[in-house]
PDB file of C-alpha atoms in Angstrom:
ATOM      1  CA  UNK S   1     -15.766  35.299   3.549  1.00  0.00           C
ATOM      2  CA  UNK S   2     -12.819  32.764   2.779  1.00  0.00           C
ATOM      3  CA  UNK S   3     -14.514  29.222   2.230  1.00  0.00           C
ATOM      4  CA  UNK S   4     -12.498  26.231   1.496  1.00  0.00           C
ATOM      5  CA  UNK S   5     -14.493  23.153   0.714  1.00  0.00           C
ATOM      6  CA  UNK S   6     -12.563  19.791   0.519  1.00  0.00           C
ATOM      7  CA  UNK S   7     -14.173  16.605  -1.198  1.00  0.00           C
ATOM      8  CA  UNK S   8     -13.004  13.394  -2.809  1.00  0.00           C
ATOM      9  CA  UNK S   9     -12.726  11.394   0.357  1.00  0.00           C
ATOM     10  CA  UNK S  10     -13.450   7.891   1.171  1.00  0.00           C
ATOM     11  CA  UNK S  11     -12.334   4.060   1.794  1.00  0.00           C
ATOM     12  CA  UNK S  12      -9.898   2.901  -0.465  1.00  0.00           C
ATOM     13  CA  UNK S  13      -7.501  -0.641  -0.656  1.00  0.00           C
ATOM     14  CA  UNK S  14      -3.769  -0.058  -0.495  1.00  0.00           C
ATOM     15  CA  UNK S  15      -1.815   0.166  -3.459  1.00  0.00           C
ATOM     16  CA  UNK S  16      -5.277   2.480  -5.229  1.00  0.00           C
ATOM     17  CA  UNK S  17      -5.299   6.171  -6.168  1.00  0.00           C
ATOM     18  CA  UNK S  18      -7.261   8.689  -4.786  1.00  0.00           C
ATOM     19  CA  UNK S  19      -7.657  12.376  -6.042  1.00  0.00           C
ATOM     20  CA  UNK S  20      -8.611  15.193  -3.488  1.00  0.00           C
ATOM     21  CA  UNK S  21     -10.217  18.424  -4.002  1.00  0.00           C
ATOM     22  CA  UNK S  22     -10.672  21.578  -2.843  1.00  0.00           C
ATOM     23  CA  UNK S  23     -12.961  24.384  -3.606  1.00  0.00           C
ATOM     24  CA  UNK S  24     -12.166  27.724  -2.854  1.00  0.00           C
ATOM     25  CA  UNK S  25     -13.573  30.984  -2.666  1.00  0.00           C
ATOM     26  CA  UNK S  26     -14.446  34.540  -1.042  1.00  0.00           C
ATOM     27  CA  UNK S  27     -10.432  35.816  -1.995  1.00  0.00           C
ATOM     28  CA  UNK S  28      -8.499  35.954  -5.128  1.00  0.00           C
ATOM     29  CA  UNK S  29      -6.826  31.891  -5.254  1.00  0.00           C
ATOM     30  CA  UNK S  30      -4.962  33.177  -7.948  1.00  0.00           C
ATOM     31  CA  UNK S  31      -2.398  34.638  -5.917  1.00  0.00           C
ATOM     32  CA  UNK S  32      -2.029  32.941  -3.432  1.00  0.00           C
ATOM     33  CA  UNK S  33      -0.067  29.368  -2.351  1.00  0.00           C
ATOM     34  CA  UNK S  34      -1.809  26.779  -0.674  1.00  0.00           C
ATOM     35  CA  UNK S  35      -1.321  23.446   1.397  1.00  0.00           C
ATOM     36  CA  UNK S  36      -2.756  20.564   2.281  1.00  0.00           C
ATOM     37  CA  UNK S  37      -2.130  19.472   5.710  1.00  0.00           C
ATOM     38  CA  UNK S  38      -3.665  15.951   7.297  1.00  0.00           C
ATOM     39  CA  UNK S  39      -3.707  14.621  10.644  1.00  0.00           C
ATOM     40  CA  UNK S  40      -4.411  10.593  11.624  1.00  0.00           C
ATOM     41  CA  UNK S  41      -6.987   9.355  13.903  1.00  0.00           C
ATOM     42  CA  UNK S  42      -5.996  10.663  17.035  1.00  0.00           C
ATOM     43  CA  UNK S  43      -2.305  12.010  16.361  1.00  0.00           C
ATOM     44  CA  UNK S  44      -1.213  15.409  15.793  1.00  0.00           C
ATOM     45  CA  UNK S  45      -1.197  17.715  12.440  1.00  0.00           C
ATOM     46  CA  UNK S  46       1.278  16.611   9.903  1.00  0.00           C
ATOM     47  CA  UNK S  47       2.145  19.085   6.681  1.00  0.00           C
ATOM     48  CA  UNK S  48       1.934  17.054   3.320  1.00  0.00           C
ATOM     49  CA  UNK S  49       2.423  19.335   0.755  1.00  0.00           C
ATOM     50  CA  UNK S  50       2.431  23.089  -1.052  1.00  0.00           C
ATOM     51  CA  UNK S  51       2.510  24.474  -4.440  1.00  0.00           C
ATOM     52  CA  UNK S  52       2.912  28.127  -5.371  1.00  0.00           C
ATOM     53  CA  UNK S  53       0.254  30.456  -6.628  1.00  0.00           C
ATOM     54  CA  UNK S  54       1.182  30.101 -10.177  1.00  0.00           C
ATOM     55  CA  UNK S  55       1.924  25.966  -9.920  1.00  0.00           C
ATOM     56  CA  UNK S  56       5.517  27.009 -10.442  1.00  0.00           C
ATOM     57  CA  UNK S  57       7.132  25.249  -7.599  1.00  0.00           C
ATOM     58  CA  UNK S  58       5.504  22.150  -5.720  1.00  0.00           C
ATOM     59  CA  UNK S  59       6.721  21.403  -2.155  1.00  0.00           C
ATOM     60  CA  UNK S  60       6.385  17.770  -0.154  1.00  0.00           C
ATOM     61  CA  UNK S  61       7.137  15.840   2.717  1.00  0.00           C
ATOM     62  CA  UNK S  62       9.503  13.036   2.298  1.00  0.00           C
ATOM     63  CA  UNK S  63       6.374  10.495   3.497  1.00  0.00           C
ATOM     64  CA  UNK S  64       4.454  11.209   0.349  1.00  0.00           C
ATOM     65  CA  UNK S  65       7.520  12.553  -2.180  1.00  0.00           C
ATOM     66  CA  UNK S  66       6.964  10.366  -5.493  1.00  0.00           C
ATOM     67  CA  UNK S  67       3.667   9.218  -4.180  1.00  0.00           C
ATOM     68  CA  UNK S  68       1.436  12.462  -4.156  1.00  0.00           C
ATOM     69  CA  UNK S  69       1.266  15.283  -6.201  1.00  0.00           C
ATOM     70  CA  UNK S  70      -0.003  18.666  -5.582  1.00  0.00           C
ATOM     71  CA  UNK S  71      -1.704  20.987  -8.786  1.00  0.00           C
ATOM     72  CA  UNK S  72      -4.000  23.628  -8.665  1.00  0.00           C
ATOM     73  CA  UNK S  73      -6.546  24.790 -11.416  1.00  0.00           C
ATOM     74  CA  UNK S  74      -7.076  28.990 -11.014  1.00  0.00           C
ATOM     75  CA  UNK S  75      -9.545  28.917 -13.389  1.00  0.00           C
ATOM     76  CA  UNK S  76     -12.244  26.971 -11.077  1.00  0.00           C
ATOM     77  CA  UNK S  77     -10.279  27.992  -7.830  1.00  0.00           C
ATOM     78  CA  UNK S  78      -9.685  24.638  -6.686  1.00  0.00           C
ATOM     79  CA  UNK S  79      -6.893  22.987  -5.706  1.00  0.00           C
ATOM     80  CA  UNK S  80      -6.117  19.362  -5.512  1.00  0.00           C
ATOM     81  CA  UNK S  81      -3.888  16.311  -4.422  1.00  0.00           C
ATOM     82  CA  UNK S  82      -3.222  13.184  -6.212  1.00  0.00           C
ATOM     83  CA  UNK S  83      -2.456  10.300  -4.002  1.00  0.00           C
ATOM     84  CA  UNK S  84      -1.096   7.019  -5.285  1.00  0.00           C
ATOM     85  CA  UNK S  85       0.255   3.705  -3.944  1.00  0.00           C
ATOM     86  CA  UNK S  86      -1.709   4.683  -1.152  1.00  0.00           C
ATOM     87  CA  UNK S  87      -0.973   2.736   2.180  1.00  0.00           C
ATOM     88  CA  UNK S  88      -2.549   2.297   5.530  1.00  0.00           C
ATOM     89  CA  UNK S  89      -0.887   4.848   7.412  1.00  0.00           C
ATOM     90  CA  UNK S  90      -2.020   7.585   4.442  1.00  0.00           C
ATOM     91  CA  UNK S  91      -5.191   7.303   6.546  1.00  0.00           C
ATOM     92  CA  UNK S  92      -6.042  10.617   8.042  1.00  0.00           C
ATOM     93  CA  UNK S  93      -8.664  13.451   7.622  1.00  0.00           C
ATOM     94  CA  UNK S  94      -7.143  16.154   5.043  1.00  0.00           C
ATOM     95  CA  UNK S  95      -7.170  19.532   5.170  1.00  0.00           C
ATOM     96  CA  UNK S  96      -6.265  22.083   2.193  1.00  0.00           C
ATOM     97  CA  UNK S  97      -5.349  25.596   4.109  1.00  0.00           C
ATOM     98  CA  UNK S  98      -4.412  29.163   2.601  1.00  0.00           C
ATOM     99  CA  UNK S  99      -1.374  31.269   3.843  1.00  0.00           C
ATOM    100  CA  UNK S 100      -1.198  35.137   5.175  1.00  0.00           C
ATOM    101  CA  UNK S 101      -0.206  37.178   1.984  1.00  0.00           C
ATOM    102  CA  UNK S 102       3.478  37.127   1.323  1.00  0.00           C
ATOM    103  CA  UNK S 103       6.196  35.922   0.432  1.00  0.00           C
ATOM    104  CA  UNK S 104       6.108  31.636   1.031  1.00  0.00           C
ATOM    105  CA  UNK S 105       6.114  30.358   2.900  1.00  0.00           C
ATOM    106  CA  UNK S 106       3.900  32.074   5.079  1.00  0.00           C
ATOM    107  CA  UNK S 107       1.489  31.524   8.340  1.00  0.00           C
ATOM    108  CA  UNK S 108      -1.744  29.018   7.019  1.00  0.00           C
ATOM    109  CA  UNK S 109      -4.877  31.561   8.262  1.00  0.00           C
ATOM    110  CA  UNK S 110      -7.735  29.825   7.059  1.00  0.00           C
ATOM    111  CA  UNK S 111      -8.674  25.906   7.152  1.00  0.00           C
ATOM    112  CA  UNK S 112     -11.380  23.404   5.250  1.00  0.00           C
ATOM    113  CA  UNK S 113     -13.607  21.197   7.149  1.00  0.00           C
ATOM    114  CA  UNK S 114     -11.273  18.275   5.770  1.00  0.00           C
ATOM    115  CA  UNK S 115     -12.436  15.104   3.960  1.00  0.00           C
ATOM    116  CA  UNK S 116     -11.243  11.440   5.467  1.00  0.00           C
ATOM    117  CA  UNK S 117      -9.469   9.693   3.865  1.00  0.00           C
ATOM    118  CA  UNK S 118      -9.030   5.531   5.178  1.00  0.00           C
ATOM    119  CA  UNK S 119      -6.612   3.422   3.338  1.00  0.00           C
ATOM    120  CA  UNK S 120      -7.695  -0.205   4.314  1.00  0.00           C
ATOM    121  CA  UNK S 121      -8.234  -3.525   2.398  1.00  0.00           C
TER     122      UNK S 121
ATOM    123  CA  UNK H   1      13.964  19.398   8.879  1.00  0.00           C
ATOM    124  CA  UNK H   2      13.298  21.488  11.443  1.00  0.00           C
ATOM    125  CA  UNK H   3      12.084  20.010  14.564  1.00  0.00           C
ATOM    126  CA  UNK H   4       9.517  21.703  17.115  1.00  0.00           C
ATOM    127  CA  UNK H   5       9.067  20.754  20.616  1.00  0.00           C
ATOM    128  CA  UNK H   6       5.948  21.725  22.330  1.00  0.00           C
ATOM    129  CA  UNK H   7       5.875  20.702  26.264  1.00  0.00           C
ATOM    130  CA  UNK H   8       3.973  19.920  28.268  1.00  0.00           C
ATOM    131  CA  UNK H   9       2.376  17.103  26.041  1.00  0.00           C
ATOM    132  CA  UNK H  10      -0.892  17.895  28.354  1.00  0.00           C
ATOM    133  CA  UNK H  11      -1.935  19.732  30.801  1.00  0.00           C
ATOM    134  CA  UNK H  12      -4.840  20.745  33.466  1.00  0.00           C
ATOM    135  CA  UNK H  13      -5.981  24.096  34.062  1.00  0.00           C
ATOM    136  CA  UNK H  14      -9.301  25.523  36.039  1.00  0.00           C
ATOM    137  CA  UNK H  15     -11.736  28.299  34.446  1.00  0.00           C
ATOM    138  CA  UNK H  16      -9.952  31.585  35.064  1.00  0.00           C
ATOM    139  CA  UNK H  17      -6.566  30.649  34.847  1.00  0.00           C
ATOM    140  CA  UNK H  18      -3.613  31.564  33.320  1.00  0.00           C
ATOM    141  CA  UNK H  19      -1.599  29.305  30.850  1.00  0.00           C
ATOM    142  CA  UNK H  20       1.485  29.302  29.216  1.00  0.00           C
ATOM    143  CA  UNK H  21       2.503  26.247  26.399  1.00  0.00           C
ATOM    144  CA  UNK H  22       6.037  26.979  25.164  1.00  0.00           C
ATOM    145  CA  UNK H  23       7.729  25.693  21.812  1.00  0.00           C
ATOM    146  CA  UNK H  24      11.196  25.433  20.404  1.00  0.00           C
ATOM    147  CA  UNK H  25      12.431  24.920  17.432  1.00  0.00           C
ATOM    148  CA  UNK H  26      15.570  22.900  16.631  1.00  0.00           C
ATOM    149  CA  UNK H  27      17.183  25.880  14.977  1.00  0.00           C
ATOM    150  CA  UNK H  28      16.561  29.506  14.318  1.00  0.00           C
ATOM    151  CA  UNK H  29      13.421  30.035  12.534  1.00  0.00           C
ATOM    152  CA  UNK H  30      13.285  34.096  14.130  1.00  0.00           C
ATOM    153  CA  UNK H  31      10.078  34.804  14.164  1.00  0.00           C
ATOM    154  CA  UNK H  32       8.076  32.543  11.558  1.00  0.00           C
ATOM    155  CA  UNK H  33       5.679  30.962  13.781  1.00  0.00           C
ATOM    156  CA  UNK H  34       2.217  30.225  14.215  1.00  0.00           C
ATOM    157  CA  UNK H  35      -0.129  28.936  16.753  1.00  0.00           C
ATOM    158  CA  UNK H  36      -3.247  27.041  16.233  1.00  0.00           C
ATOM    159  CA  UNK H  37      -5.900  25.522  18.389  1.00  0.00           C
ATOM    160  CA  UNK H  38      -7.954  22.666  17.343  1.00  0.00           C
ATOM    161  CA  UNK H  39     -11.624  21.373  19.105  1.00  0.00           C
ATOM    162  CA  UNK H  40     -12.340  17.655  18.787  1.00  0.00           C
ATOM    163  CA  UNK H  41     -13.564  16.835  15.093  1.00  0.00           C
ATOM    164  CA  UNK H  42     -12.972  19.846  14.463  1.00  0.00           C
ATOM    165  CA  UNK H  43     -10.290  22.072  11.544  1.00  0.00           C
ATOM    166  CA  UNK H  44      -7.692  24.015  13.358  1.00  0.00           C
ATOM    167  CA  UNK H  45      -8.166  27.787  13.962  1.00  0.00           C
ATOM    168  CA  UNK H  46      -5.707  29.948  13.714  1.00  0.00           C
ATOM    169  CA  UNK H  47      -4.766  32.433  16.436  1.00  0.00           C
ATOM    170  CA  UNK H  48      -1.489  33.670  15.756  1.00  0.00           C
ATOM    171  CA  UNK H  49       1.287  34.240  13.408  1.00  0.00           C
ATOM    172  CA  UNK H  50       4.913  36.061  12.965  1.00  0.00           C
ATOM    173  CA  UNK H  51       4.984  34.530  16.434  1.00  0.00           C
ATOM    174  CA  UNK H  52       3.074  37.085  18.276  1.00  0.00           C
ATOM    175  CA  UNK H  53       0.391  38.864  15.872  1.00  0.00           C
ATOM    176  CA  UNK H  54      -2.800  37.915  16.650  1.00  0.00           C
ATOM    177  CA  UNK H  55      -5.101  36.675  13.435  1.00  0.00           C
ATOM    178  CA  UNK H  56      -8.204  38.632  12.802  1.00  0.00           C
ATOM    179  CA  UNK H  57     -11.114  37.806  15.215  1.00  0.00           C
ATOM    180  CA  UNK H  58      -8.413  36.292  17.822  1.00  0.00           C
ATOM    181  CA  UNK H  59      -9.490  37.664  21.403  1.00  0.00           C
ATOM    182  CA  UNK H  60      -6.506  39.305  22.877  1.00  0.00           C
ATOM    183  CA  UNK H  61      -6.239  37.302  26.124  1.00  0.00           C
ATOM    184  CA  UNK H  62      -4.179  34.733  23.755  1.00  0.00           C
ATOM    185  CA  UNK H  63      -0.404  36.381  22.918  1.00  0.00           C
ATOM    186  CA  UNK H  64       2.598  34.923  21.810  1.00  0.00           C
ATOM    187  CA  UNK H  65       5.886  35.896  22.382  1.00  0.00           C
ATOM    188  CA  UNK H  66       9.251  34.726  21.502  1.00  0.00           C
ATOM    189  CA  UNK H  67      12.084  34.460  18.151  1.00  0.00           C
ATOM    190  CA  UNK H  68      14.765  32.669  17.426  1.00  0.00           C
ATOM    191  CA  UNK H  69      14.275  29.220  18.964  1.00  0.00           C
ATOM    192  CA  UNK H  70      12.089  29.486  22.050  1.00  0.00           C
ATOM    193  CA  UNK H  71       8.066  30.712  21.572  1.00  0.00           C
ATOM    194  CA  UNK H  72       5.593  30.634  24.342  1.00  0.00           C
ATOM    195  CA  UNK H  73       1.552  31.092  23.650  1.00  0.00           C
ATOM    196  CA  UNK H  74      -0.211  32.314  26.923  1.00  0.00           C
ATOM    197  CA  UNK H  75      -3.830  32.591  27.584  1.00  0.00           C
ATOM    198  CA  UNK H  76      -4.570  35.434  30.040  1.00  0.00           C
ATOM    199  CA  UNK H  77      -7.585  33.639  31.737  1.00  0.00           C
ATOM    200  CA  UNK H  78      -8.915  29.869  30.893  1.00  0.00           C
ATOM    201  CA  UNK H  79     -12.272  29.780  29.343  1.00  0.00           C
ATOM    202  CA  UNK H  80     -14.929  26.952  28.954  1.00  0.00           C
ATOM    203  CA  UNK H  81     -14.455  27.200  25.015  1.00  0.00           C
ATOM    204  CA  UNK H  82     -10.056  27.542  25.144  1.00  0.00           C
ATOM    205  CA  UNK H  83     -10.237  23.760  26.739  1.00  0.00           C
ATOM    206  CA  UNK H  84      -8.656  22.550  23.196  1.00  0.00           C
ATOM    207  CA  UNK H  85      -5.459  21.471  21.536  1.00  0.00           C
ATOM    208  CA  UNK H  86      -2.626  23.662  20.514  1.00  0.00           C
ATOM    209  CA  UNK H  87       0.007  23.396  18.036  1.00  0.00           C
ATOM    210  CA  UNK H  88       2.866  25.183  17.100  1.00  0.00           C
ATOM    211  CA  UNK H  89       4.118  25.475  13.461  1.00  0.00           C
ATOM    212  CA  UNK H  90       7.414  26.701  12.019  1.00  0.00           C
ATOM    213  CA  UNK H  91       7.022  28.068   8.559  1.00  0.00           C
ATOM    214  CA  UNK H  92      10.574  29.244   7.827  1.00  0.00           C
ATOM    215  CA  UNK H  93      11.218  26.758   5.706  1.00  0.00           C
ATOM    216  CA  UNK H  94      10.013  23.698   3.847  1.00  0.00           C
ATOM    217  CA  UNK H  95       8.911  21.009   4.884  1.00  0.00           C
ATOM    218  CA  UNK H  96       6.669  22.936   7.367  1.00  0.00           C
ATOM    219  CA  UNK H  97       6.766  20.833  11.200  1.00  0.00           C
ATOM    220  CA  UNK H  98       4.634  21.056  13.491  1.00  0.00           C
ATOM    221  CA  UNK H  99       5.320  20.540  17.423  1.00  0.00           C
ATOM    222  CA  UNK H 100       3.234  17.249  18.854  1.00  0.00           C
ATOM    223  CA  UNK H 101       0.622  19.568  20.554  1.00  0.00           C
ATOM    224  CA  UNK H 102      -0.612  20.362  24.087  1.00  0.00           C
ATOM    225  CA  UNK H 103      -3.578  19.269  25.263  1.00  0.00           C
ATOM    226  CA  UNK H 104      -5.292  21.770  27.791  1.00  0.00           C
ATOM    227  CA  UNK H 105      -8.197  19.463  30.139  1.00  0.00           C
ATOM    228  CA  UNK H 106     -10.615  20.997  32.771  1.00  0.00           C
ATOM    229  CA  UNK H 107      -8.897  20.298  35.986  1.00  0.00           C
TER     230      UNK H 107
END
């Protein structure tokens, strides 16, 4: 069964880097893209970024553009997000997610548990 | 970027009945849409895609219907375990947007 297993979480002053990863298995990560997705305390689901099954193309949101950066690693099937100049409203719990097969971008069928990450001094 | 609306914001519903939550999106996206619902502390599920096909394991009293602009997700009859948030999400192109959700309470 698909099982996507995010770590790397935690507290962290603003301005400080944090990496994020994501441990995938039961399909073939190879060929597939992926996102991460995150969602404040108590606010709805905001899309942060995507990167193509190959790392070819990388895909953001203007709030983290030049501050985050998506790469994958297909041999250990993980996936993972860089965050830098972190800032207070970067806190949120993060999810990585896998598409439907096809074509991206494409419907996000399966979901981590998501790690939390809080940006405060 | 492609704005989606989701309305109503909230809403209460008893055990057995039926719901509708309707989306639009600011400009075509035809049928490249998804639904998920989301438990407190909880990952989102997802429960359909391509606007109306169910993902596998989905029970069929959720549907979806709509393209172009306006979607609508519709629960056939309100369980203890559908009390939940929904979202809509357009994936027709990047950046990916999500409507604000609907919140569905126990009336």
């Amino acid at each position: 069964q698909v099982q996507l297993v995010e770590s790397g979480g935690g507290v962290v002053q603003p301005g400080r880097s944090l990496r994020l990863s994501c441990a995938a298995s039961g399909f073939i990560f190879s060929i597939y893209g992926m996102h991460w997705v995150r969602q404040a305390p108590g606010k709805g689901l905001e899309w942060v970024a995507a990167i193509l099954h190959d790392g070819s193309l990388k895909y953001y949101a203007d709030s983290v553009k030049g501050r985050f950066t998506i790469s994958r690693d297909n041999s250990k099937n993980t996936l993972y997000l860089q965050m830098n100049s972190l800032r207070p409203d970067d806190t949120a719990v993060y999810f990585c997610a896998k598409p439907v097969p096809g074509d991206p971008p494409q419907a996000i069928d399966y979901w981590g548990q998501g790690t939390l990450v809080t940006v405060s001094s | 970027d492609i704005q989606m609306t989701q309305s109503p914001s909230s809403l209460s519903a008893s055990v057995g009945d039926r719901v509708t939550i309707t989306c639009r999106a600011s400009q075509d996206i035809s049928n490249s849409l998804a639904w998920f619902q989301q438990k407190p502390g909880k990952a989102p599920k997802s429960l359909i895609y391509a606007a109306s096909s169910l993902q596998s394991g989905v029970p069929s009293k959720f549907s979806g219907s709509g393209s172009g602009t306006d979607f609508t997700l519709t629960i056939s009859s309100l369980q203890s375990e559908d009390f939940a948030t929904y979202y809509c999400q357009q994936y027709k192109s990047y950046p990916l947007t999500f409507g604000g959700g609907t919140k569905v309470e126990i009336k």
